[in-house]
Amino acid sequence: MSQHNLNQNDLTVQRAESLLRTGQFVDAAALFERILTQSPNNFEAIRGMAEACYALGDKSSSRHYLNLALQLSPEDPRSLNNSGVLLFHDKQYEMATEHLALAASID
């Protein structure tokens, strides 16, 4: 992949994260998906897609993307926190507590 594509992906991730922060979840998910089509292991896009899916009520897809994010970066506090919240909602309290405690210890 060329340096131009990497820089373009970085800018697109920033745009998608901005959309996510402002509640434009469908548009954010579309941008993250476009990035992942070109760069399937883009950690920020995977984590962002997990957050967009969660915000859109698609917990199954959110769980899928969070698992991918944690495979790429097992000690990412944001992914661990989000995973803990999702596990809590799934009534997996012990695992949720582990993820949240680990996120807090790293952050």
Short mmCIF file of C-alpha atoms in Angstrom, two decimals:
data_model
loop_
_atom_site.label_atom_id
_atom_site.label_comp_id
_atom_site.label_asym_id
_atom_site.label_seq_id
_atom_site.Cartn_x
_atom_site.Cartn_y
_atom_site.Cartn_z
CA MET A 1 0.00 0.00 0.00
CA SER A 2 1.36 3.41 -0.89
CA GLN A 3 2.09 6.17 1.62
CA HIS A 4 -0.70 8.21 0.00
CA ASN A 5 -3.24 5.46 0.78
CA LEU A 6 -2.03 5.24 4.38
CA ASN A 7 -2.38 9.00 4.84
CA GLN A 8 -5.78 8.94 3.15
CA ASN A 9 -6.92 6.16 5.47
CA ASP A 10 -5.70 8.14 8.50
CA LEU A 11 -7.72 11.15 7.36
CA THR A 12 -10.76 9.00 6.68
CA VAL A 13 -10.49 7.39 10.15
CA GLN A 14 -10.35 10.88 11.68
CA ARG A 15 -13.45 11.87 9.71
CA ALA A 16 -15.28 8.69 10.71
CA GLU A 17 -14.37 9.16 14.39
CA SER A 18 -15.63 12.73 14.21
CA LEU A 19 -18.94 11.46 12.80
CA LEU A 20 -19.10 8.90 15.58
CA ARG A 21 -18.55 11.57 18.26
CA THR A 22 -21.33 13.71 16.80
CA GLY A 23 -23.87 10.88 16.70
CA GLN A 24 -23.79 10.29 12.95
CA PHE A 25 -23.42 6.54 13.42
CA VAL A 26 -24.62 5.33 10.00
CA ASP A 27 -22.24 7.67 8.17
CA ALA A 28 -19.38 6.72 10.50
CA ALA A 29 -20.00 3.01 9.94
CA ALA A 30 -20.01 3.54 6.16
CA LEU A 31 -16.62 5.28 6.31
CA PHE A 32 -15.13 2.64 8.61
CA GLU A 33 -16.42 -0.06 6.27
CA ARG A 34 -14.79 1.67 3.29
CA ILE A 35 -11.47 1.80 5.14
CA LEU A 36 -11.72 -1.86 6.11
CA THR A 37 -12.37 -2.82 2.50
CA GLN A 38 -9.00 -1.30 1.59
CA SER A 39 -7.17 -2.11 4.81
CA PRO A 40 -8.83 -5.03 6.67
CA ASN A 41 -6.44 -4.87 9.66
CA ASN A 42 -6.75 -1.13 10.31
CA PHE A 43 -7.06 -1.19 14.09
CA GLU A 44 -8.68 2.24 14.46
CA ALA A 45 -11.28 1.42 11.81
CA ILE A 46 -12.06 -1.93 13.44
CA ARG A 47 -12.46 -0.34 16.87
CA GLY A 48 -14.53 2.49 15.39
CA MET A 49 -16.74 0.02 13.54
CA ALA A 50 -17.36 -1.81 16.84
CA GLU A 51 -18.44 1.46 18.44
CA ALA A 52 -20.64 2.45 15.49
CA CYS A 53 -22.34 -0.96 15.46
CA TYR A 54 -22.96 -0.75 19.21
CA ALA A 55 -24.45 2.73 18.85
CA LEU A 56 -26.71 1.44 16.08
CA GLY A 57 -27.93 -1.40 18.32
CA ASP A 58 -26.09 -4.16 16.45
CA LYS A 59 -24.44 -5.82 19.44
CA SER A 60 -23.53 -8.97 17.52
CA SER A 61 -21.47 -7.02 14.96
CA SER A 62 -20.05 -4.84 17.72
CA ARG A 63 -18.88 -7.96 19.57
CA HIS A 64 -17.31 -9.29 16.34
CA TYR A 65 -15.34 -6.09 15.71
CA LEU A 66 -14.33 -5.75 19.38
CA ASN A 67 -12.94 -9.29 19.30
CA LEU A 68 -10.93 -8.39 16.19
CA ALA A 69 -9.70 -5.18 17.83
CA LEU A 70 -8.61 -7.05 20.95
CA GLN A 71 -6.81 -9.65 18.83
CA LEU A 72 -4.80 -6.84 17.22
CA SER A 73 -4.27 -4.87 20.43
CA PRO A 74 -5.12 -6.91 23.56
CA GLU A 75 -4.27 -4.08 25.95
CA ASP A 76 -6.13 -1.24 24.25
CA PRO A 77 -8.03 0.38 27.14
CA ARG A 78 -10.82 1.76 24.94
CA SER A 79 -11.53 -1.65 23.39
CA LEU A 80 -11.31 -3.38 26.76
CA ASN A 81 -13.72 -0.84 28.26
CA ASN A 82 -16.18 -1.22 25.39
CA SER A 83 -15.91 -5.00 25.61
CA GLY A 84 -16.56 -4.83 29.35
CA VAL A 85 -19.70 -2.78 28.81
CA LEU A 86 -20.94 -5.19 26.15
CA LEU A 87 -20.18 -8.20 28.37
CA PHE A 88 -22.05 -6.51 31.23
CA HIS A 89 -25.12 -6.06 29.01
CA ASP A 90 -24.81 -9.75 28.09
CA LYS A 91 -24.88 -10.55 31.84
CA GLN A 92 -21.34 -11.94 31.71
CA TYR A 93 -20.46 -10.03 34.85
CA GLU A 94 -17.22 -11.78 35.80
CA MET A 95 -15.63 -11.30 32.36
CA ALA A 96 -17.01 -7.76 32.20
CA THR A 97 -15.35 -6.95 35.52
CA GLU A 98 -12.04 -8.40 34.28
CA HIS A 99 -12.10 -6.33 31.08
CA LEU A 100 -13.09 -3.13 32.89
CA ALA A 101 -10.46 -3.62 35.61
CA LEU A 102 -7.75 -4.27 33.01
CA ALA A 103 -8.84 -1.18 31.04
CA ALA A 104 -8.67 0.93 34.20
CA SER A 105 -5.23 -0.38 35.12
CA ILE A 106 -3.83 0.44 31.65
CA ASP A 107 -5.54 3.78 31.10
#
